[in-house]
Structures are given as structure tokens and as C-alpha cells.
């Protein structure tokens, strides 16, 4: 079924009540590689209950923690084969540091649909509130669907972030584990693209790829630790565009430029761009 932007744009995807505990946060952090040095006081703040701090990127995956089935891309005016879908962009704005446990409600809508010619982009926005109705955070994400363009919609704005014409202020190298995707899928994304070699090959990849949101979280942690002295409370928002795939076991190289209250970031794997137009805004 072709995409119908008239039906899709603005459509409510409903509200979801969900909760998380410190065990969920610990699993998420460990799935990103936290605790690599089990004697590090900084790492233990991610990997044990004592003085536990929560990476802001946890908010992106929190509503889907209990999912055990592969997701479907079936929305009002949108029906897309999962094998054609890649994560395009992701952003989270936190209104206060995330608690180690909470009960929350996410209200989601389709914010926009763009026609890129050979592909379609579907943008979702979720607002998340706590039990008292007070805002916790807002997320905005887009999916890139290959072969689903050409339906006559708007092309959409450019979101290119200009990088300063100078050497980066910080360079961070972060290895990933060969089993990283198998760990990360326990955080609520069971898409077989990340675990089933035959499915990955049918989708055009030589082997399963790392979840884009795993890369997103790994880089956030690397920047918080490498630039912000491990203080997650300094992050106001964090946005990126997924520019390429990461294969589990590769090393991520992240370059960071300080630009007043913004950190401008690019990430590569084996020289290939994987995150671009990345901005971490400071409180």
C-alpha cells in the first residue's frame, strides 16, 4: 500500500503507560558496554545500584523495554515492509535527569512524512510524562524506508550541521563487542536484522548490523565520560542522523567540537561515517 501523507501526518498513535526499574537501566547500560572497567568508580555509577545515574538515551528505549517480538511499521496511512526500514534520525530532549525507576506515559503522533524520491521518511514524536503528569522528556525519531518514495509528498528540510573548520577538540575511540547486538536486543528491539544472518543478507547486508540506537547510546556515553566528566545531568538534548551501519566488533571513532553550549559530533567505524549531524546540547 502506498504511503498516504494526508492520513499519516498528525495521526495519533495513542498513549502507552510503561514503567522501568533500576534493573532495566543497568541492563541498558551494560548493553552499551558500561562496566568495562569494573574497578572504575565512574563505570560503577552506570553498572551498579549504588549512586546509579541514567544516561538520557535510556528514555528513547524505555517504552519498548518489554517488547519481545519484531516491530511492525503499520500506522495510519503507512504500511512498510520491515526489511526496507532503517532508523534515520533520533533526538531526545530531557526536561530533568531521568530517575532510576519510574512509571510514565508516552503519547505519540506522526509528526511528518517526507518523500525523498527513492525512499520515504516517517517522523514520529513522543511526549513522556511521569505519574503526576509532569514532563520527563520528549523524543523525535524518523525511519528511512527504502523504495517507498515517489508518493508525491514534500521532500522535507535539510538538517545538516556545519562542523567548524578546525581540528576537533576531542577524539574518542570506543570498541564495540562482537556480541553487542545480541546484548542490546534484550532492551526491546528484536528486529532480526540485528541477529539473524539470513535475514540480514536478504536485506542486503553481509551479516547482522548493530542497532542504530545502540550506536547512539554508546556515543552519548563516550562523550559524557570523555568531555563532561561523566556527568549525565549536563545533557539537555542529544540528536543525530544515522549515516551508515556498524558491524558488531568494530571500533567507533568520535570527534567532538565545542561550540558554546553545543557539542558537535561525528562518528565513524573503520573510516565510514555512521553518525552525522550530531549535536549534544548542554544544560
PDB file of C-alpha atoms in Angstrom:
ATOM      1  CA  UNK A   1       0.000   0.000   0.000  1.00  0.00           C
ATOM      2  CA  UNK A   2       1.496   3.392  -0.964  1.00  0.00           C
ATOM      3  CA  UNK A   3       2.041   5.972   1.732  1.00  0.00           C
ATOM      4  CA  UNK A   4      -0.822   8.437   2.171  1.00  0.00           C
ATOM      5  CA  UNK A   5       0.573  11.594   3.818  1.00  0.00           C
ATOM      6  CA  UNK A   6      -2.917  13.083   4.200  1.00  0.00           C
ATOM      7  CA  UNK A   7      -3.861  10.230   6.538  1.00  0.00           C
ATOM      8  CA  UNK A   8      -0.478   9.897   8.193  1.00  0.00           C
ATOM      9  CA  UNK A   9       0.622  13.413   9.157  1.00  0.00           C
ATOM     10  CA  UNK A  10      -0.709  14.369  12.553  1.00  0.00           C
ATOM     11  CA  UNK A  11      -2.230  10.948  13.225  1.00  0.00           C
ATOM     12  CA  UNK A  12      -2.189   9.894  16.852  1.00  0.00           C
ATOM     13  CA  UNK A  13      -0.518   6.587  17.619  1.00  0.00           C
ATOM     14  CA  UNK A  14      -2.081   6.566  21.064  1.00  0.00           C
ATOM     15  CA  UNK A  15      -0.692   6.657  24.579  1.00  0.00           C
ATOM     16  CA  UNK A  16       1.322   3.946  26.286  1.00  0.00           C
ATOM     17  CA  UNK A  17       1.740   3.582  30.032  1.00  0.00           C
ATOM     18  CA  UNK A  18       5.025   1.925  30.958  1.00  0.00           C
ATOM     19  CA  UNK A  19       7.493   1.633  33.788  1.00  0.00           C
ATOM     20  CA  UNK A  20      11.112   0.865  34.408  1.00  0.00           C
ATOM     21  CA  UNK A  21      13.275  -0.189  37.317  1.00  0.00           C
ATOM     22  CA  UNK A  22      16.944   0.143  38.162  1.00  0.00           C
ATOM     23  CA  UNK A  23      17.480  -3.361  36.714  1.00  0.00           C
ATOM     24  CA  UNK A  24      16.240  -2.124  33.324  1.00  0.00           C
ATOM     25  CA  UNK A  25      18.631   0.824  33.461  1.00  0.00           C
ATOM     26  CA  UNK A  26      21.537  -1.437  34.426  1.00  0.00           C
ATOM     27  CA  UNK A  27      20.770  -3.837  31.546  1.00  0.00           C
ATOM     28  CA  UNK A  28      20.661  -0.926  29.096  1.00  0.00           C
ATOM     29  CA  UNK A  29      23.970   0.481  30.295  1.00  0.00           C
ATOM     30  CA  UNK A  30      25.643  -2.945  30.188  1.00  0.00           C
ATOM     31  CA  UNK A  31      24.277  -3.480  26.655  1.00  0.00           C
ATOM     32  CA  UNK A  32      26.113  -0.282  25.663  1.00  0.00           C
ATOM     33  CA  UNK A  33      29.367  -1.613  27.118  1.00  0.00           C
ATOM     34  CA  UNK A  34      29.304   0.013  30.561  1.00  0.00           C
ATOM     35  CA  UNK A  35      31.336  -1.680  33.264  1.00  0.00           C
ATOM     36  CA  UNK A  36      34.281  -2.479  31.011  1.00  0.00           C
ATOM     37  CA  UNK A  37      36.483  -1.478  33.937  1.00  0.00           C
ATOM     38  CA  UNK A  38      34.668  -2.954  36.960  1.00  0.00           C
ATOM     39  CA  UNK A  39      37.010  -1.106  39.342  1.00  0.00           C
ATOM     40  CA  UNK A  40      36.247   2.325  37.901  1.00  0.00           C
ATOM     41  CA  UNK A  41      34.103   4.500  40.176  1.00  0.00           C
ATOM     42  CA  UNK A  42      32.687   6.222  37.098  1.00  0.00           C
ATOM     43  CA  UNK A  43      31.748   2.943  35.412  1.00  0.00           C
ATOM     44  CA  UNK A  44      30.119   1.618  38.573  1.00  0.00           C
ATOM     45  CA  UNK A  45      27.730   4.592  38.551  1.00  0.00           C
ATOM     46  CA  UNK A  46      26.330   3.058  35.348  1.00  0.00           C
ATOM     47  CA  UNK A  47      26.651  -0.598  36.332  1.00  0.00           C
ATOM     48  CA  UNK A  48      25.504  -0.920  39.978  1.00  0.00           C
ATOM     49  CA  UNK A  49      22.584   0.355  42.041  1.00  0.00           C
ATOM     50  CA  UNK A  50      24.811   2.476  44.267  1.00  0.00           C
ATOM     51  CA  UNK A  51      24.647   6.118  43.147  1.00  0.00           C
ATOM     52  CA  UNK A  52      23.140   4.968  39.821  1.00  0.00           C
ATOM     53  CA  UNK A  53      22.875   7.654  37.148  1.00  0.00           C
ATOM     54  CA  UNK A  54      20.793   7.224  33.989  1.00  0.00           C
ATOM     55  CA  UNK A  55      22.040   8.062  30.511  1.00  0.00           C
ATOM     56  CA  UNK A  56      19.457  10.317  28.820  1.00  0.00           C
ATOM     57  CA  UNK A  57      19.362   7.978  25.814  1.00  0.00           C
ATOM     58  CA  UNK A  58      17.654   5.391  28.027  1.00  0.00           C
ATOM     59  CA  UNK A  59      14.472   7.430  27.623  1.00  0.00           C
ATOM     60  CA  UNK A  60      14.352   6.584  23.906  1.00  0.00           C
ATOM     61  CA  UNK A  61      14.084   2.846  24.510  1.00  0.00           C
ATOM     62  CA  UNK A  62      12.193   2.825  27.830  1.00  0.00           C
ATOM     63  CA  UNK A  63       8.659   2.489  26.337  1.00  0.00           C
ATOM     64  CA  UNK A  64       9.659  -0.646  24.391  1.00  0.00           C
ATOM     65  CA  UNK A  65      11.636  -2.492  27.051  1.00  0.00           C
ATOM     66  CA  UNK A  66       9.095  -5.315  27.351  1.00  0.00           C
ATOM     67  CA  UNK A  67       8.816  -5.963  23.606  1.00  0.00           C
ATOM     68  CA  UNK A  68       9.797  -9.498  22.610  1.00  0.00           C
ATOM     69  CA  UNK A  69       8.519  -9.507  19.024  1.00  0.00           C
ATOM     70  CA  UNK A  70       9.960  -7.826  15.946  1.00  0.00           C
ATOM     71  CA  UNK A  71       8.371  -4.395  15.414  1.00  0.00           C
ATOM     72  CA  UNK A  72       5.884  -3.643  12.639  1.00  0.00           C
ATOM     73  CA  UNK A  73       5.737  -0.442  10.592  1.00  0.00           C
ATOM     74  CA  UNK A  74       1.963  -0.179  10.362  1.00  0.00           C
ATOM     75  CA  UNK A  75       0.495   3.277  11.041  1.00  0.00           C
ATOM     76  CA  UNK A  76      -2.440   5.276   9.670  1.00  0.00           C
ATOM     77  CA  UNK A  77      -1.554   5.865   6.011  1.00  0.00           C
ATOM     78  CA  UNK A  78       1.713   3.918   6.311  1.00  0.00           C
ATOM     79  CA  UNK A  79       2.419   0.219   5.655  1.00  0.00           C
ATOM     80  CA  UNK A  80       6.097  -0.662   5.144  1.00  0.00           C
ATOM     81  CA  UNK A  81       7.986  -3.969   4.956  1.00  0.00           C
ATOM     82  CA  UNK A  82      10.319  -4.169   7.957  1.00  0.00           C
ATOM     83  CA  UNK A  83      13.192  -5.372   5.736  1.00  0.00           C
ATOM     84  CA  UNK A  84      13.146  -1.993   3.929  1.00  0.00           C
ATOM     85  CA  UNK A  85      13.410   0.085   7.090  1.00  0.00           C
ATOM     86  CA  UNK A  86      16.431   1.777   8.658  1.00  0.00           C
ATOM     87  CA  UNK A  87      16.494   4.231  11.526  1.00  0.00           C
ATOM     88  CA  UNK A  88      17.059   7.693  10.036  1.00  0.00           C
ATOM     89  CA  UNK A  89      17.323  10.218  12.859  1.00  0.00           C
ATOM     90  CA  UNK A  90      16.870  10.311  16.612  1.00  0.00           C
ATOM     91  CA  UNK A  91      16.569  13.109  19.149  1.00  0.00           C
ATOM     92  CA  UNK A  92      15.765  13.293  22.848  1.00  0.00           C
ATOM     93  CA  UNK A  93      15.239  16.371  24.991  1.00  0.00           C
ATOM     94  CA  UNK A  94      15.240  15.713  28.734  1.00  0.00           C
ATOM     95  CA  UNK A  95      13.377  18.116  30.986  1.00  0.00           C
ATOM     96  CA  UNK A  96      15.204  16.844  34.065  1.00  0.00           C
ATOM     97  CA  UNK A  97      17.626  13.975  34.802  1.00  0.00           C
ATOM     98  CA  UNK A  98      15.894  10.634  34.350  1.00  0.00           C
ATOM     99  CA  UNK A  99      15.163   8.700  37.563  1.00  0.00           C
ATOM    100  CA  UNK A 100      16.449   5.176  38.114  1.00  0.00           C
ATOM    101  CA  UNK A 101      12.841   3.943  38.313  1.00  0.00           C
ATOM    102  CA  UNK A 102       9.565   5.449  37.193  1.00  0.00           C
ATOM    103  CA  UNK A 103       6.047   4.924  35.876  1.00  0.00           C
ATOM    104  CA  UNK A 104       5.388   7.087  32.827  1.00  0.00           C
ATOM    105  CA  UNK A 105       3.051   7.687  29.885  1.00  0.00           C
ATOM    106  CA  UNK A 106       4.182   8.265  26.290  1.00  0.00           C
ATOM    107  CA  UNK A 107       1.838   9.985  23.827  1.00  0.00           C
ATOM    108  CA  UNK A 108       2.957   9.542  20.208  1.00  0.00           C
ATOM    109  CA  UNK A 109       1.936  11.047  16.884  1.00  0.00           C
ATOM    110  CA  UNK A 110       3.212  11.052  13.311  1.00  0.00           C
ATOM    111  CA  UNK A 111       4.786  14.494  13.049  1.00  0.00           C
ATOM    112  CA  UNK A 112       5.624  14.376   9.331  1.00  0.00           C
ATOM    113  CA  UNK A 113       6.142  12.216   6.247  1.00  0.00           C
ATOM    114  CA  UNK A 114       8.714  13.151   3.609  1.00  0.00           C
ATOM    115  CA  UNK A 115       9.187  11.907   0.053  1.00  0.00           C
ATOM    116  CA  UNK A 116      12.878  11.502  -0.795  1.00  0.00           C
ATOM    117  CA  UNK A 117      12.216  10.073  -4.247  1.00  0.00           C
ATOM    118  CA  UNK A 118      13.636   6.573  -3.863  1.00  0.00           C
ATOM    119  CA  UNK A 119      12.758   6.438  -0.179  1.00  0.00           C
ATOM    120  CA  UNK A 120      10.256   7.705   2.367  1.00  0.00           C
ATOM    121  CA  UNK A 121      10.920   9.237   5.773  1.00  0.00           C
ATOM    122  CA  UNK A 122       8.341   8.925   8.550  1.00  0.00           C
ATOM    123  CA  UNK A 123       8.827  11.181  11.606  1.00  0.00           C
ATOM    124  CA  UNK A 124       7.332  10.306  14.991  1.00  0.00           C
ATOM    125  CA  UNK A 125       7.222  12.494  18.103  1.00  0.00           C
ATOM    126  CA  UNK A 126       6.531  11.292  21.643  1.00  0.00           C
ATOM    127  CA  UNK A 127       5.987  13.299  24.804  1.00  0.00           C
ATOM    128  CA  UNK A 128       6.605  11.425  28.047  1.00  0.00           C
ATOM    129  CA  UNK A 129       5.186  12.438  31.424  1.00  0.00           C
ATOM    130  CA  UNK A 130       5.521  10.992  34.921  1.00  0.00           C
ATOM    131  CA  UNK A 131       2.739   9.717  37.196  1.00  0.00           C
ATOM    132  CA  UNK A 132       1.818  13.282  38.138  1.00  0.00           C
ATOM    133  CA  UNK A 133       1.565  14.395  34.519  1.00  0.00           C
ATOM    134  CA  UNK A 134       4.783  16.416  34.708  1.00  0.00           C
ATOM    135  CA  UNK A 135       7.020  16.280  31.601  1.00  0.00           C
ATOM    136  CA  UNK A 136      10.007  13.954  31.739  1.00  0.00           C
ATOM    137  CA  UNK A 137      11.309  14.060  28.174  1.00  0.00           C
ATOM    138  CA  UNK A 138      10.402  14.390  24.502  1.00  0.00           C
ATOM    139  CA  UNK A 139      11.671  12.202  21.675  1.00  0.00           C
ATOM    140  CA  UNK A 140      11.599  12.690  17.930  1.00  0.00           C
ATOM    141  CA  UNK A 141      12.633   9.932  15.546  1.00  0.00           C
ATOM    142  CA  UNK A 142      12.492   9.149  11.854  1.00  0.00           C
ATOM    143  CA  UNK A 143      12.586   5.937   9.890  1.00  0.00           C
ATOM    144  CA  UNK A 144      14.068   5.706   6.392  1.00  0.00           C
ATOM    145  CA  UNK A 145      12.150   3.282   4.152  1.00  0.00           C
ATOM    146  CA  UNK A 146      14.000   2.241   1.003  1.00  0.00           C
ATOM    147  CA  UNK A 147      11.892   2.020  -2.150  1.00  0.00           C
ATOM    148  CA  UNK A 148       8.845   3.668  -0.557  1.00  0.00           C
ATOM    149  CA  UNK A 149       9.211   7.184  -2.021  1.00  0.00           C
ATOM    150  CA  UNK A 150       7.539   8.668  -5.063  1.00  0.00           C
ATOM    151  CA  UNK A 151       4.138   9.199  -3.450  1.00  0.00           C
ATOM    152  CA  UNK A 152       4.116  12.950  -4.126  1.00  0.00           C
ATOM    153  CA  UNK A 153       4.872  14.285  -0.652  1.00  0.00           C
ATOM    154  CA  UNK A 154       7.120  17.128   0.486  1.00  0.00           C
ATOM    155  CA  UNK A 155      10.852  16.430   0.360  1.00  0.00           C
ATOM    156  CA  UNK A 156      11.459  17.936   3.814  1.00  0.00           C
ATOM    157  CA  UNK A 157      14.033  20.344   5.245  1.00  0.00           C
ATOM    158  CA  UNK A 158      17.802  19.959   5.363  1.00  0.00           C
ATOM    159  CA  UNK A 159      19.170  19.190   8.821  1.00  0.00           C
ATOM    160  CA  UNK A 160      22.874  19.485   8.041  1.00  0.00           C
ATOM    161  CA  UNK A 161      25.033  20.621  10.973  1.00  0.00           C
ATOM    162  CA  UNK A 162      28.068  22.679   9.978  1.00  0.00           C
ATOM    163  CA  UNK A 163      31.282  21.406  11.551  1.00  0.00           C
ATOM    164  CA  UNK A 164      33.970  24.019  12.442  1.00  0.00           C
ATOM    165  CA  UNK A 165      36.879  24.270  10.039  1.00  0.00           C
ATOM    166  CA  UNK A 166      39.484  23.209  12.600  1.00  0.00           C
ATOM    167  CA  UNK A 167      40.771  20.133  14.339  1.00  0.00           C
ATOM    168  CA  UNK A 168      38.349  18.518  16.815  1.00  0.00           C
ATOM    169  CA  UNK A 169      38.731  19.379  20.479  1.00  0.00           C
ATOM    170  CA  UNK A 170      38.412  15.728  21.485  1.00  0.00           C
ATOM    171  CA  UNK A 171      38.765  12.361  19.728  1.00  0.00           C
ATOM    172  CA  UNK A 172      37.293   9.273  21.405  1.00  0.00           C
ATOM    173  CA  UNK A 173      37.826   5.654  20.329  1.00  0.00           C
ATOM    174  CA  UNK A 174      35.219   3.177  21.573  1.00  0.00           C
ATOM    175  CA  UNK A 175      35.395  -0.527  20.693  1.00  0.00           C
ATOM    176  CA  UNK A 176      32.167  -2.496  20.293  1.00  0.00           C
ATOM    177  CA  UNK A 177      31.765  -6.165  21.204  1.00  0.00           C
ATOM    178  CA  UNK A 178      31.173  -8.960  18.656  1.00  0.00           C
ATOM    179  CA  UNK A 179      28.050  -9.881  20.668  1.00  0.00           C
ATOM    180  CA  UNK A 180      26.943  -6.250  21.178  1.00  0.00           C
ATOM    181  CA  UNK A 181      23.767  -6.564  19.079  1.00  0.00           C
ATOM    182  CA  UNK A 182      22.751  -9.773  20.857  1.00  0.00           C
ATOM    183  CA  UNK A 183      23.031  -7.965  24.185  1.00  0.00           C
ATOM    184  CA  UNK A 184      21.298  -4.823  23.003  1.00  0.00           C
ATOM    185  CA  UNK A 185      18.286  -6.656  21.512  1.00  0.00           C
ATOM    186  CA  UNK A 186      17.288  -7.526  25.109  1.00  0.00           C
ATOM    187  CA  UNK A 187      16.446  -3.835  25.542  1.00  0.00           C
ATOM    188  CA  UNK A 188      13.317  -4.176  23.419  1.00  0.00           C
ATOM    189  CA  UNK A 189      14.391  -4.272  19.743  1.00  0.00           C
ATOM    190  CA  UNK A 190      14.083  -7.802  18.386  1.00  0.00           C
ATOM    191  CA  UNK A 191      14.401  -6.817  14.722  1.00  0.00           C
ATOM    192  CA  UNK A 192      16.092  -9.889  13.136  1.00  0.00           C
ATOM    193  CA  UNK A 193      18.258  -7.544  11.062  1.00  0.00           C
ATOM    194  CA  UNK A 194      20.487  -7.422  14.142  1.00  0.00           C
ATOM    195  CA  UNK A 195      20.612 -11.127  14.990  1.00  0.00           C
ATOM    196  CA  UNK A 196      19.632 -13.351  12.038  1.00  0.00           C
ATOM    197  CA  UNK A 197      22.381 -13.726   9.395  1.00  0.00           C
ATOM    198  CA  UNK A 198      19.934 -14.938   6.722  1.00  0.00           C
ATOM    199  CA  UNK A 199      17.532 -12.031   7.330  1.00  0.00           C
ATOM    200  CA  UNK A 200      20.429  -9.545   7.213  1.00  0.00           C
ATOM    201  CA  UNK A 201      21.661 -10.980   3.897  1.00  0.00           C
ATOM    202  CA  UNK A 202      18.142 -10.808   2.417  1.00  0.00           C
ATOM    203  CA  UNK A 203      18.064  -7.135   3.443  1.00  0.00           C
ATOM    204  CA  UNK A 204      21.344  -6.505   1.580  1.00  0.00           C
ATOM    205  CA  UNK A 205      23.917  -6.730   4.386  1.00  0.00           C
ATOM    206  CA  UNK A 206      26.725  -9.309   4.631  1.00  0.00           C
ATOM    207  CA  UNK A 207      25.870 -10.018   8.281  1.00  0.00           C
ATOM    208  CA  UNK A 208      23.727  -8.620  11.117  1.00  0.00           C
ATOM    209  CA  UNK A 209      24.309  -4.963  11.906  1.00  0.00           C
ATOM    210  CA  UNK A 210      24.373  -3.132  15.207  1.00  0.00           C
ATOM    211  CA  UNK A 211      21.202  -1.325  16.222  1.00  0.00           C
ATOM    212  CA  UNK A 212      21.426   2.363  15.371  1.00  0.00           C
ATOM    213  CA  UNK A 213      20.139   3.199  18.836  1.00  0.00           C
ATOM    214  CA  UNK A 214      22.927   1.129  20.345  1.00  0.00           C
ATOM    215  CA  UNK A 215      25.497   3.237  18.477  1.00  0.00           C
ATOM    216  CA  UNK A 216      23.538   6.331  19.542  1.00  0.00           C
ATOM    217  CA  UNK A 217      23.774   5.328  23.208  1.00  0.00           C
ATOM    218  CA  UNK A 218      27.414   4.205  23.045  1.00  0.00           C
ATOM    219  CA  UNK A 219      28.483   7.555  21.589  1.00  0.00           C
ATOM    220  CA  UNK A 220      26.432   9.526  24.120  1.00  0.00           C
ATOM    221  CA  UNK A 221      28.141   7.657  26.960  1.00  0.00           C
ATOM    222  CA  UNK A 222      31.573   8.132  25.378  1.00  0.00           C
ATOM    223  CA  UNK A 223      31.023  11.894  25.083  1.00  0.00           C
ATOM    224  CA  UNK A 224      29.561  12.233  28.581  1.00  0.00           C
ATOM    225  CA  UNK A 225      32.553  10.377  30.007  1.00  0.00           C
ATOM    226  CA  UNK A 226      35.218  11.879  27.756  1.00  0.00           C
ATOM    227  CA  UNK A 227      34.060  15.508  27.688  1.00  0.00           C
ATOM    228  CA  UNK A 228      31.554  16.044  30.540  1.00  0.00           C
ATOM    229  CA  UNK A 229      33.469  14.240  33.299  1.00  0.00           C
ATOM    230  CA  UNK A 230      30.829  11.520  33.444  1.00  0.00           C
ATOM    231  CA  UNK A 231      28.006  13.865  34.484  1.00  0.00           C
ATOM    232  CA  UNK A 232      24.786  12.891  32.663  1.00  0.00           C
ATOM    233  CA  UNK A 233      22.892  15.813  34.256  1.00  0.00           C
ATOM    234  CA  UNK A 234      24.738  18.219  31.949  1.00  0.00           C
ATOM    235  CA  UNK A 235      22.886  16.865  28.868  1.00  0.00           C
ATOM    236  CA  UNK A 236      19.806  18.870  27.798  1.00  0.00           C
ATOM    237  CA  UNK A 237      19.290  17.228  24.410  1.00  0.00           C
ATOM    238  CA  UNK A 238      21.042  14.852  22.037  1.00  0.00           C
ATOM    239  CA  UNK A 239      20.239  14.443  18.349  1.00  0.00           C
ATOM    240  CA  UNK A 240      21.824  12.539  15.473  1.00  0.00           C
ATOM    241  CA  UNK A 241      21.383  11.309  11.925  1.00  0.00           C
ATOM    242  CA  UNK A 242      22.274   7.685  11.222  1.00  0.00           C
ATOM    243  CA  UNK A 243      24.671   7.905   8.284  1.00  0.00           C
ATOM    244  CA  UNK A 244      25.817   4.295   7.961  1.00  0.00           C
ATOM    245  CA  UNK A 245      25.855   0.876   9.582  1.00  0.00           C
ATOM    246  CA  UNK A 246      28.115  -0.530  12.276  1.00  0.00           C
ATOM    247  CA  UNK A 247      29.034  -4.193  12.393  1.00  0.00           C
ATOM    248  CA  UNK A 248      29.440  -5.580  15.923  1.00  0.00           C
ATOM    249  CA  UNK A 249      33.103  -5.719  16.897  1.00  0.00           C
ATOM    250  CA  UNK A 250      34.118  -2.553  15.057  1.00  0.00           C
ATOM    251  CA  UNK A 251      35.661   0.427  16.846  1.00  0.00           C
ATOM    252  CA  UNK A 252      33.823   3.752  16.813  1.00  0.00           C
ATOM    253  CA  UNK A 253      35.886   6.916  16.387  1.00  0.00           C
ATOM    254  CA  UNK A 254      34.088  10.026  17.624  1.00  0.00           C
ATOM    255  CA  UNK A 255      35.261  13.582  17.029  1.00  0.00           C
ATOM    256  CA  UNK A 256      33.885  16.404  19.193  1.00  0.00           C
ATOM    257  CA  UNK A 257      33.941  20.174  18.693  1.00  0.00           C
ATOM    258  CA  UNK A 258      32.856  22.518  21.486  1.00  0.00           C
ATOM    259  CA  UNK A 259      30.582  25.303  20.206  1.00  0.00           C
ATOM    260  CA  UNK A 260      29.411  27.314  23.215  1.00  0.00           C
ATOM    261  CA  UNK A 261      26.532  25.280  24.754  1.00  0.00           C
ATOM    262  CA  UNK A 262      26.686  22.673  21.990  1.00  0.00           C
ATOM    263  CA  UNK A 263      28.968  19.738  21.330  1.00  0.00           C
ATOM    264  CA  UNK A 264      29.152  19.000  17.590  1.00  0.00           C
ATOM    265  CA  UNK A 265      29.920  15.347  16.941  1.00  0.00           C
ATOM    266  CA  UNK A 266      30.785  12.985  14.094  1.00  0.00           C
ATOM    267  CA  UNK A 267      31.338   9.233  14.421  1.00  0.00           C
ATOM    268  CA  UNK A 268      32.933   6.765  12.038  1.00  0.00           C
ATOM    269  CA  UNK A 269      33.560   2.998  12.047  1.00  0.00           C
ATOM    270  CA  UNK A 270      36.571   1.770  10.087  1.00  0.00           C
ATOM    271  CA  UNK A 271      36.594   5.152   8.329  1.00  0.00           C
ATOM    272  CA  UNK A 272      32.896   5.005   7.302  1.00  0.00           C
ATOM    273  CA  UNK A 273      30.507   7.692   8.599  1.00  0.00           C
ATOM    274  CA  UNK A 274      27.937   6.149  10.960  1.00  0.00           C
ATOM    275  CA  UNK A 275      26.593   9.157  12.922  1.00  0.00           C
ATOM    276  CA  UNK A 276      26.486  12.650  11.439  1.00  0.00           C
ATOM    277  CA  UNK A 277      24.770  15.977  12.139  1.00  0.00           C
ATOM    278  CA  UNK A 278      25.063  15.036  15.803  1.00  0.00           C
ATOM    279  CA  UNK A 279      24.525  17.723  18.445  1.00  0.00           C
ATOM    280  CA  UNK A 280      24.613  17.341  22.217  1.00  0.00           C
ATOM    281  CA  UNK A 281      23.212  20.469  23.857  1.00  0.00           C
ATOM    282  CA  UNK A 282      24.380  21.315  27.357  1.00  0.00           C
ATOM    283  CA  UNK A 283      22.225  22.462  30.253  1.00  0.00           C
TER     284      UNK A 283
END
